Tab-separated table of C-alpha atoms and ligand atoms in Angstrom:
chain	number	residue	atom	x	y	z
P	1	UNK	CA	82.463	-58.248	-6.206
P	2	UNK	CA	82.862	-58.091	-10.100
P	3	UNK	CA	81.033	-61.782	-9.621
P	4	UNK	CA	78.099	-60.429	-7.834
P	5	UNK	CA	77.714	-57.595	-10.409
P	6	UNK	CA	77.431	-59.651	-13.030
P	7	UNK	CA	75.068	-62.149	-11.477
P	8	UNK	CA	72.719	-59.231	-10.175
P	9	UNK	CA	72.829	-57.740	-13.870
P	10	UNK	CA	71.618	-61.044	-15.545
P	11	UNK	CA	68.975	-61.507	-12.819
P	12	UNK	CA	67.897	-58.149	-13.521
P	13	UNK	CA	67.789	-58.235	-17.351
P	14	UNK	CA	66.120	-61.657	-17.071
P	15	UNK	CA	62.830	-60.024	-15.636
P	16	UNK	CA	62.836	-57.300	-18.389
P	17	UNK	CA	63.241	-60.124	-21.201
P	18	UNK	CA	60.447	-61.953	-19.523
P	19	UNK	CA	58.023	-58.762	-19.804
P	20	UNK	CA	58.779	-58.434	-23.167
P	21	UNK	CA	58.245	-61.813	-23.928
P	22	UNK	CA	54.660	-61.903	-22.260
P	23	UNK	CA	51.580	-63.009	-24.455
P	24	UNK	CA	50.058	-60.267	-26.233
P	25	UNK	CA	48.760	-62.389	-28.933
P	26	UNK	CA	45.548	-64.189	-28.340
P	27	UNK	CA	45.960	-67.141	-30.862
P	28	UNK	CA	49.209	-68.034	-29.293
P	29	UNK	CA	48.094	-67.809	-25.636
P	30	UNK	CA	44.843	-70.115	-26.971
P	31	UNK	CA	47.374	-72.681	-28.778
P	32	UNK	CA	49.789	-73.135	-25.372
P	33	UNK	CA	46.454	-72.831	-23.574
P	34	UNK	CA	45.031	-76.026	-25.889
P	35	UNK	CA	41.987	-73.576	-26.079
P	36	UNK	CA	39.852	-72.662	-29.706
P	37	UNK	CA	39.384	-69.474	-30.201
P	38	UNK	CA	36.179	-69.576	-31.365
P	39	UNK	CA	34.847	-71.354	-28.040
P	40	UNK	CA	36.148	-68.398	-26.036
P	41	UNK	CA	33.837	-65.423	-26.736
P	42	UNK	CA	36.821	-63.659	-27.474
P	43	UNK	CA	36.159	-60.037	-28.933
P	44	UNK	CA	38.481	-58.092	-31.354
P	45	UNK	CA	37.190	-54.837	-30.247
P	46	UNK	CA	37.824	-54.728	-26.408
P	47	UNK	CA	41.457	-56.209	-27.350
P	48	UNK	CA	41.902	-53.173	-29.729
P	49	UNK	CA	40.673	-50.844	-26.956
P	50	UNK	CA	42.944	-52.378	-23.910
P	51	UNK	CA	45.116	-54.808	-25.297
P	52	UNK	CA	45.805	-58.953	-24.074
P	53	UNK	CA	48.876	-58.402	-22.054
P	54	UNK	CA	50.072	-61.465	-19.916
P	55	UNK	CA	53.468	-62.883	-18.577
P	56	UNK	CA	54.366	-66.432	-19.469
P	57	UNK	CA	55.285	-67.294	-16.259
P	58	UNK	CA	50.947	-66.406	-15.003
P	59	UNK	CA	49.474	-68.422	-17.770
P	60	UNK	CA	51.944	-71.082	-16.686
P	61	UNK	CA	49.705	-70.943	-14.019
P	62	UNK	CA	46.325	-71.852	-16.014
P	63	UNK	CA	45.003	-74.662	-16.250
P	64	UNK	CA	45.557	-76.810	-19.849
P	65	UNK	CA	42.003	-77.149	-21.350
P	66	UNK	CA	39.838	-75.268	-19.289
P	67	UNK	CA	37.956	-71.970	-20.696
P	68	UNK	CA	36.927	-70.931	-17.450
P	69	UNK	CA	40.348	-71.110	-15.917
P	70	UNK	CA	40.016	-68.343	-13.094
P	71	UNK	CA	43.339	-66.598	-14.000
P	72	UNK	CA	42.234	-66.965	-18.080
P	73	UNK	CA	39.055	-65.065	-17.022
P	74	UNK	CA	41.245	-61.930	-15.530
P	75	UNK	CA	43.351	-61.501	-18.624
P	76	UNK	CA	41.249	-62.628	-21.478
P	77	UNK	CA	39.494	-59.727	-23.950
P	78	UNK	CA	35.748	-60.622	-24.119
P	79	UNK	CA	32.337	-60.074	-26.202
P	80	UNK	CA	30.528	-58.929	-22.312
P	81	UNK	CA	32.862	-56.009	-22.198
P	82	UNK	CA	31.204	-54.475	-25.162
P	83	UNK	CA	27.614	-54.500	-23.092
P	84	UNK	CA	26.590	-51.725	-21.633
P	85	UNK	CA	26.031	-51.253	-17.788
P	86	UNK	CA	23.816	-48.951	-15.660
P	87	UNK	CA	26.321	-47.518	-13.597
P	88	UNK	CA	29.428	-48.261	-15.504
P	89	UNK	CA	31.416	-45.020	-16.448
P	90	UNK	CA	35.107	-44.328	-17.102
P	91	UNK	CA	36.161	-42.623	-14.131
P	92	UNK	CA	34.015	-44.181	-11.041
P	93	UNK	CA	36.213	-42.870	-8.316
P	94	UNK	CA	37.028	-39.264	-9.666
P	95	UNK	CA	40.609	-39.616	-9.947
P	96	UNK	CA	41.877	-39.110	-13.425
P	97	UNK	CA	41.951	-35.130	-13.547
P	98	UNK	CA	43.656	-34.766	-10.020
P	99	UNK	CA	46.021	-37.565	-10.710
P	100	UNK	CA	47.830	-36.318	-14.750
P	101	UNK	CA	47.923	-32.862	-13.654
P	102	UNK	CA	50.541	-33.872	-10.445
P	103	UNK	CA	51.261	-37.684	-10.064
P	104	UNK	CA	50.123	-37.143	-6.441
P	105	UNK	CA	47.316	-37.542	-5.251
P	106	UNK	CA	46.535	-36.616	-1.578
P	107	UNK	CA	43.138	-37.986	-0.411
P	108	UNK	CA	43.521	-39.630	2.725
P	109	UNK	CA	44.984	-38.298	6.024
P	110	UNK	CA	48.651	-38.908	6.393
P	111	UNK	CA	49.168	-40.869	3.412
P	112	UNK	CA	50.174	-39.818	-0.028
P	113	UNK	CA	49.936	-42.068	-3.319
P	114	UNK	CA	52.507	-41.590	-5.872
P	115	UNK	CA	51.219	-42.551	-9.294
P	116	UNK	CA	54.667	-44.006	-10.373
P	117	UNK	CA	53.955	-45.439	-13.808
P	118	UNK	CA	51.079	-45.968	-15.560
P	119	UNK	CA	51.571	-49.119	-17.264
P	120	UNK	CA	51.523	-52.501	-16.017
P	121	UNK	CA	52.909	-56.592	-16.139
P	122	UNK	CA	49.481	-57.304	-17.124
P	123	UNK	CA	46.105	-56.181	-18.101
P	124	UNK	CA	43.324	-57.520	-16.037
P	125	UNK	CA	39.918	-57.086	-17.410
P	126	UNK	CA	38.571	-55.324	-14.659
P	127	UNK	CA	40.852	-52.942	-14.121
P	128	UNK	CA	39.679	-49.254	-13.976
P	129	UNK	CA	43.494	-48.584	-16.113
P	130	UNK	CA	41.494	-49.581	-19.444
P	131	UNK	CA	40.443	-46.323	-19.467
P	132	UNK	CA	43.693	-44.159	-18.267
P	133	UNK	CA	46.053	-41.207	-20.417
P	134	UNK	CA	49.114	-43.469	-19.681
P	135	UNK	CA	51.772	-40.599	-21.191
P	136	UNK	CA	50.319	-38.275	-18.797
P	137	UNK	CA	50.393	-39.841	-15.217
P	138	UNK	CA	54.305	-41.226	-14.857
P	139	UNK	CA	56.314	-39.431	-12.631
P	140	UNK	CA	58.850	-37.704	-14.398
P	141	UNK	CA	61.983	-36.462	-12.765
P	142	UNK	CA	60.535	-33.313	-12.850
P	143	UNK	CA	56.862	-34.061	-11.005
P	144	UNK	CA	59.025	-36.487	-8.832
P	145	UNK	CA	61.422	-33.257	-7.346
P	146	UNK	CA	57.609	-31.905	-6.935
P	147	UNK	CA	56.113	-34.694	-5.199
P	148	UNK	CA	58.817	-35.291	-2.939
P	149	UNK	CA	59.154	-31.312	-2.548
P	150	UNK	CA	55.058	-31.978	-1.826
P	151	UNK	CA	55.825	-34.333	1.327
P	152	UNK	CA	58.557	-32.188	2.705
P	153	UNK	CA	56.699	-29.517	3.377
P	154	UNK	CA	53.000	-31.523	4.724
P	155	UNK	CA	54.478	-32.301	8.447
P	156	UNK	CA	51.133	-34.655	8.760
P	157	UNK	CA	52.233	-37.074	6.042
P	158	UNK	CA	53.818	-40.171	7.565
P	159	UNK	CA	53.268	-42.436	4.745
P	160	UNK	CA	53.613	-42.265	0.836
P	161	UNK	CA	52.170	-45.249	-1.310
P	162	UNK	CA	53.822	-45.845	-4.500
P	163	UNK	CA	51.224	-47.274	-6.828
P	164	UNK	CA	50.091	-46.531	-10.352
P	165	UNK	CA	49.629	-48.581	-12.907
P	166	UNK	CA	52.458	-50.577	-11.517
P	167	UNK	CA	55.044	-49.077	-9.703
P	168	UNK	CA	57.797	-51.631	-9.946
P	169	UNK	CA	58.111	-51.589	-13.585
P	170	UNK	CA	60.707	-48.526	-12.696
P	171	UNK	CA	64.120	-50.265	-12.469
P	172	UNK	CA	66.840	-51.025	-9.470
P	173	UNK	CA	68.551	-47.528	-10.111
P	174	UNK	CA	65.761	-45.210	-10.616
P	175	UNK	CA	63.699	-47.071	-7.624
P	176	UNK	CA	66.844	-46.571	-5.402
P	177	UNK	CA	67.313	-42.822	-6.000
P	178	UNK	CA	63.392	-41.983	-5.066
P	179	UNK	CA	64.036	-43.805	-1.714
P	180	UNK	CA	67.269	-41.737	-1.310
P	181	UNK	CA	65.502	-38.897	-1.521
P	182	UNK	CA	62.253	-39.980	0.719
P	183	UNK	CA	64.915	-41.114	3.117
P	184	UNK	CA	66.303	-37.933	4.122
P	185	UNK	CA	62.362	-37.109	4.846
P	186	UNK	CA	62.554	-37.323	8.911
P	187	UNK	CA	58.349	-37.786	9.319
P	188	UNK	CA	57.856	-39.775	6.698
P	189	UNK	CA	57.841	-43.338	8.386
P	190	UNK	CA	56.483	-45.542	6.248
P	191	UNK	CA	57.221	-46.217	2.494
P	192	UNK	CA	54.086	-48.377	1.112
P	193	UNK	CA	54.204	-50.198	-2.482
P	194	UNK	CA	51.541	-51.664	-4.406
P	195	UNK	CA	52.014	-53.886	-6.423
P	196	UNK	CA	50.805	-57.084	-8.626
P	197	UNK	CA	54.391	-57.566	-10.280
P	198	UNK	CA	55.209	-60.073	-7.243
P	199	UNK	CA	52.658	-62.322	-8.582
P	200	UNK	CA	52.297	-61.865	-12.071
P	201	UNK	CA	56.378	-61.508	-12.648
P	202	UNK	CA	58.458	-62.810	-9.242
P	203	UNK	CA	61.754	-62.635	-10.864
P	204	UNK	CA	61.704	-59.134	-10.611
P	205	UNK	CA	62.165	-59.038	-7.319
P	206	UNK	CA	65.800	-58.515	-7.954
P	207	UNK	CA	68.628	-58.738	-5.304
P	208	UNK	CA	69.343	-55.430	-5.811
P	209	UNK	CA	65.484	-54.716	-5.155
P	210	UNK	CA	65.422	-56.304	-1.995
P	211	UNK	CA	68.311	-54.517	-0.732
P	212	UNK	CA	66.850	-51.155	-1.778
P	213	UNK	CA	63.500	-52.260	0.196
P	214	UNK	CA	65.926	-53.700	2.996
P	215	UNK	CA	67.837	-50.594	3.431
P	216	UNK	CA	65.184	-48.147	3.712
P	217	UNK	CA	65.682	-45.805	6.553
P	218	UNK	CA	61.670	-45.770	6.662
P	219	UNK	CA	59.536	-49.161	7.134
P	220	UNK	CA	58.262	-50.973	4.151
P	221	UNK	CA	55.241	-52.199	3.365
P	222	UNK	CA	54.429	-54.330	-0.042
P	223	UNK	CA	50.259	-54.700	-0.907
P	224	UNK	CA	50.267	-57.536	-3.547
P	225	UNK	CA	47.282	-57.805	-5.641
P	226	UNK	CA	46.337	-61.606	-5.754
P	227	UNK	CA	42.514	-62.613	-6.341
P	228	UNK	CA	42.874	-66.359	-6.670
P	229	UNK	CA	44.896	-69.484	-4.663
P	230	UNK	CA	46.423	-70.326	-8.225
P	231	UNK	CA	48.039	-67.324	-8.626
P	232	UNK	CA	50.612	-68.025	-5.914
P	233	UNK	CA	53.361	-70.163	-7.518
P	234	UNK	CA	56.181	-71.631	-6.183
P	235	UNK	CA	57.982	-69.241	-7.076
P	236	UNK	CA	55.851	-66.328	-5.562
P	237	UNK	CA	56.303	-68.068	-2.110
P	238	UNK	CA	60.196	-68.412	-2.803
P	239	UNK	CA	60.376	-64.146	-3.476
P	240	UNK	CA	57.739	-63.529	-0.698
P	241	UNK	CA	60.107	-65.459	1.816
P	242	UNK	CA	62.983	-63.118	0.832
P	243	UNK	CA	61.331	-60.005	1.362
P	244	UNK	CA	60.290	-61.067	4.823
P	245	UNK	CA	63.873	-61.958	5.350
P	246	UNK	CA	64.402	-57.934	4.643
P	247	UNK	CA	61.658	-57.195	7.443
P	248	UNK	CA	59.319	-56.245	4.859
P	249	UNK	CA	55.891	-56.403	5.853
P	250	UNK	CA	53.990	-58.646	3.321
P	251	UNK	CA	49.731	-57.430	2.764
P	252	UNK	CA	47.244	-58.580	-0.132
P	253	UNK	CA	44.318	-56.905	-1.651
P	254	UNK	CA	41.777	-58.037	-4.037
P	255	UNK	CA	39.028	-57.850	-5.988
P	256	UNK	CA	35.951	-59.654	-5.891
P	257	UNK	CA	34.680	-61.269	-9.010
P	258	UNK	CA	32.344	-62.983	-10.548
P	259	UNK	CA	33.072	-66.486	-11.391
P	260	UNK	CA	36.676	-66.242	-10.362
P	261	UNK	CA	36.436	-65.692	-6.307
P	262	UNK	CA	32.690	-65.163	-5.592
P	263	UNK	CA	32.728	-68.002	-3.041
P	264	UNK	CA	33.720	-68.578	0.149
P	265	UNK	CA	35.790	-71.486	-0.913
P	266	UNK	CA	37.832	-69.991	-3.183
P	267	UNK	CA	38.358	-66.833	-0.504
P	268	UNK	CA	38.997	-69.097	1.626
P	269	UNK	CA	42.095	-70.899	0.287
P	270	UNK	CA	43.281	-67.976	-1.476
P	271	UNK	CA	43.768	-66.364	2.546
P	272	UNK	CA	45.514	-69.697	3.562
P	273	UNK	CA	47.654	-69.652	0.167
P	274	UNK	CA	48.762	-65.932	1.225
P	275	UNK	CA	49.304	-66.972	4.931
P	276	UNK	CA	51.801	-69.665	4.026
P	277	UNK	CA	53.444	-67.933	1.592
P	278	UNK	CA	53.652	-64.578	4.675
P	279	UNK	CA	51.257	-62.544	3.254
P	280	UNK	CA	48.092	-61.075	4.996
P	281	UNK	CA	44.857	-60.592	3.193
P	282	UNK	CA	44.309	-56.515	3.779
P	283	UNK	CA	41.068	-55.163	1.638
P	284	UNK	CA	38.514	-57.221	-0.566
P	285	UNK	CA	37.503	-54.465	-2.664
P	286	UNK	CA	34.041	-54.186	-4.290
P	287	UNK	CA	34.677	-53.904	-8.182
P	288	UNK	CA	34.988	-50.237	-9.387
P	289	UNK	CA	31.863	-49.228	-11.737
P	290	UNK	CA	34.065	-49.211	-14.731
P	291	UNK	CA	33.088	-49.323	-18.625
P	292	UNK	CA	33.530	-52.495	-19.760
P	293	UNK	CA	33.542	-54.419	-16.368
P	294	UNK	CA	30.253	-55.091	-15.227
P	295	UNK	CA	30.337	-58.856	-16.137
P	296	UNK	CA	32.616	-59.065	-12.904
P	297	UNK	CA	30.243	-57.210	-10.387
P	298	UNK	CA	28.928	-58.818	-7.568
P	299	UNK	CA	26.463	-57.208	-5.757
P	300	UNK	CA	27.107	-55.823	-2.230
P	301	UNK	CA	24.457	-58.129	-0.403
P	302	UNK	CA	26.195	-61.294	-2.100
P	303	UNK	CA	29.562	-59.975	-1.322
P	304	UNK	CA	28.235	-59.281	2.378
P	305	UNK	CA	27.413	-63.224	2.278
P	306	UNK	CA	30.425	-64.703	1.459
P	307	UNK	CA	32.326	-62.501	3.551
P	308	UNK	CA	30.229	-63.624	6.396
P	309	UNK	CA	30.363	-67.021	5.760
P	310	UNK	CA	34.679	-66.799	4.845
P	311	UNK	CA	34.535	-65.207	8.897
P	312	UNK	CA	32.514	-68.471	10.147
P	313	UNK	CA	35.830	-70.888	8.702
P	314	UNK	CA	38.922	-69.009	9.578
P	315	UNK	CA	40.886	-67.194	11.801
P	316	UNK	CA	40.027	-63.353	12.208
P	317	UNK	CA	43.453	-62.290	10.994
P	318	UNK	CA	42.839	-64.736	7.897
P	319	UNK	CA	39.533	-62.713	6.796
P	320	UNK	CA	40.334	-59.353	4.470
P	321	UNK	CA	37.786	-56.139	5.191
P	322	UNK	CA	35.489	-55.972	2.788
P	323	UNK	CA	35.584	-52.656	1.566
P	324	UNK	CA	34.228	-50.358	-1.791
P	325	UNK	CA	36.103	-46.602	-3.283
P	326	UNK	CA	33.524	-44.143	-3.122
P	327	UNK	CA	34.546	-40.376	-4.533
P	328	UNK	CA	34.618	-37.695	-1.574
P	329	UNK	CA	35.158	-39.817	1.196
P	330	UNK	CA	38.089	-39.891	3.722
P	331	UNK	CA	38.895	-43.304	3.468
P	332	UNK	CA	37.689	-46.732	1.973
P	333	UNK	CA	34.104	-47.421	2.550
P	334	UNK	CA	33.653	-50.312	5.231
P	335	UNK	CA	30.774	-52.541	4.176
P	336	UNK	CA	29.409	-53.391	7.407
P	337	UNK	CA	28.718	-57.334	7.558
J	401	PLP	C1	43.360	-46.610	-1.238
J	401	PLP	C2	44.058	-45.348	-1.155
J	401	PLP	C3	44.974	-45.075	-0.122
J	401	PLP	C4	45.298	-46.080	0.946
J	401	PLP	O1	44.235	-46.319	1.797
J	401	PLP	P1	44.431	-47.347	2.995
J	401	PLP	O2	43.071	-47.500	3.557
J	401	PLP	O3	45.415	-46.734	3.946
J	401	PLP	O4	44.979	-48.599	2.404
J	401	PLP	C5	45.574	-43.843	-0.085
J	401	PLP	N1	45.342	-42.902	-1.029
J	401	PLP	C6	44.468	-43.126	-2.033
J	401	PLP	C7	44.230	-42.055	-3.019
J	401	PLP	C8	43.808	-44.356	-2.137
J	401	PLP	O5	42.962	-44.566	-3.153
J	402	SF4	S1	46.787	-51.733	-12.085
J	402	SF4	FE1	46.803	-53.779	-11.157
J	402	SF4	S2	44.740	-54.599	-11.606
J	402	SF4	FE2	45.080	-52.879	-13.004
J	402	SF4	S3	45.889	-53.812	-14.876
J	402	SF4	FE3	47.646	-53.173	-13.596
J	402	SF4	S4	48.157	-55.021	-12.453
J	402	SF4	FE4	46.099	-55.315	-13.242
C-alpha cells in the first residue's frame, strides 16, 4: 500500500515537473530544434502578447532541421500574426462575457461546459485563448458549489463537458472531489472532458487519474485535440490504451490549418494514427475568426474539398464532421459536403 503511494506520488509530481520544465524560451527551443532564429519569421511582439509555451516531450516530436515542421508551426510566435484580417476579432463566438461572469456556460441542449481552468500545457497559435481574462474564468470552489448547484436543479442536463483552457491541469485530488459531487447527480449520465494534455503531456494521465475516470458512477468521455499524425507518440498510444482499459470512450477533434493539415493526406493518416491508437476522429472544426490567426484559415469551399476527397479513401467511421462555431446557434454548424 505505502509502495503504491509512493509510486503514484512520483508519477504524479513527474508530470507537474515536466510542465514546468516546458520551452518558453524561443532561442532554446530553436537551438534543440537546430533551427536560426532569424530564418523563422519569429516576432517579439505576438510572443509578448501570448507567450511560446511548449512541453519537451511535443517538440520531441518535431522534426530536427525543418522550419516548417507541422507541430513547430502550431506553437511558434510569428511576424503573420501581427497582420490584420477582415473578419478577425477577439471574441468570434460570443463567449467571453457569459463564460467569467459563471464558469458555465449553457448553450446547447442537455449539455453543460464547465470552464475548469483557463490556462493550458501549451499555446497553439490559433487558439481563440490568446485573447482570454485567464484570472477570471477558473472555477473556484465557490462558482464550482454554483455550477454543480446549476445542474442539480436543470432535470434536462444529462451531460456536463469539462473544458476550458485545459481542464486537466487541476490535480488527482481536486479532479476527484468534482466527480464526487457530479456523482451523486442521478440524470447526469455522462461526464465529457476535453482535453489536449493527452497529447501534448501523456504522463499526466496519472494512475490515480485513471481510476478517478474509471470509477465514475456516470460514463466518460475524453475529446483529445490532435491536428497532425506526428503528434501521436508512443507514448500517447501507451496512455490512450489505458484509458480504454477503464471503459473510457476515446474521441478527437481538430482544427483545420493551413500548411499543417490542409490535405487529404495528412487527414488522412492523422484518422488512421487515432484509430490505432483507439481514438475516433469526432469534429474538424473550421478555424475561429480570431485576431492574430488568419494565416491558418482555410476557406470553407477548400475545406469542403478535402473533406470530400478524405470520405473517397477511408472508412465512414474514419472521416470527422466537418463542422464551424457560429454565435446563436443550437449546436455546431454542419458544413454540408
Ligand atoms: C462545442 C460545445 C458543446 C459540445 O457540443 P457537441 O456538439 O455535443 O460536441 C457544448 N457546449 C458548448 C458551449 C460548446 O461550445
Ligand atoms: S485551449 Fe487547446 S488549442 Fe487552445 S491553447 Fe489550450 S491546448 Fe491549445
Amino acid at each position: 500500500m505505502t509502495g503504491s503511494t509512493n509510486a503514484n506520488q512520483h508519477h504524479s509530481e513527474n508530470w507537474q515537473q515536466q510542465l514546468a520544465a516546458g520551452f518558453s524560451d524561443i532561442e532554446k527551443l530553436c537551438r534543440y530544434l537546430q533551427l536560426v532564429p532569424a530564418d523563422l519569421g519569429i516576432s517579439r511582439t505576438a510572443a509578448a502578447a501570448f507567450p511560446l509555451r511548449v512541453p519537451q516531450g511535443f517538440a520531441a516530436r518535431m522534426e530536427k532541421g525543418n522550419p516548417e515542421d507541422p507541430l513547430l508551426l502550431q506553437v511558434l510566435p510569428v511576424e503573420q500574426e501581427m497582420h490584420p484580417y477582415p473578419g478577425f476579432g477577439t471574441d468570434p463566438v460570443g463567449d467571453l462575457d457569459a463564460i467569467s461572469e459563471t464558469g458555465v456556460l449553457h448553450k446547447y441542449h442537455g449539455r453543460v461546459l464547465f470552464i475548469i481552468s483557463g490556462s493550458c500545457a501549451i499555446n497553439c497559435r490559433y487558439c481563440f485563448r490568446r485573447h482570454f481574462p485567464y484570472a477570471d474564468v477558473q472555477l473556484s470552489r465557490k462558482k464550482q458549489r454554483a455550477a454543480v448547484q446549476y445542474i442539480e436543479d436543470n432535470p434536462a442536463i444529462s451531460e456536463v463537458i469539462l473544458s476550458g483552457g485545459e481542464p486537466l491541469l487541476w490535480n488527482d485530488a481536486r479532479l476527484g472531489e468534482l466527480f464526487q459531487r457530479l456523482a451523486s447527480i442521478d440524470h447526469l449520465q455522462r461526464i465529457r472532458i476535453h482535453s489536449r494534455l493527452p497529447i501534448v503531456l501523456p504522463s499526466r494521465i496519472t494512475p490515480q487519474l485513471l481510476d478517478c475516470l474509471g470509477q465514475s458512477r456516470q460514463q466518460v468521455i475524453l475529446v483529445l485535440h490532435s491536428n497532425h499524425a506526428n503528434e501521436i507518440s508512443t507514448d500517447v498510444a501507451i496512455v490512450c490504451k489505458a484509458l480504454r482499459q477503464r471503459n473510457i470512450t476515446l474521441l478527437n477533434q481538430s482544427v483545420l490549418l493551413k500548411n499543417i493539415n490542409d490535405s487529404p493526406g495528412k487527414l488522412c493518416l492523422l484518422s488512421e494514427k487515432l484509430f490505432q491508437a483507439g481514438i475516433l476522429p469526432y469534429y474538424l472544426h473550421l478555424l475561429d475568426k480570431t485576431t492574430g490567426t488568419g494565416h491558418f484559415l482555410v476557406s470553407e469551399t477548400n475545406a469542403r474539398n478535402i473533406i470530400r476527397e478524405v470520405q473517397n479513401r477511408l472508412p465512414g467511421y474514419l472521416v470527422p464532421k466537418l463542422v464551424k462555431e457560429e454565435a446563436g446557434r443550437l449546436s455546431k454548424t454542419a458544413i454540408a459536403l
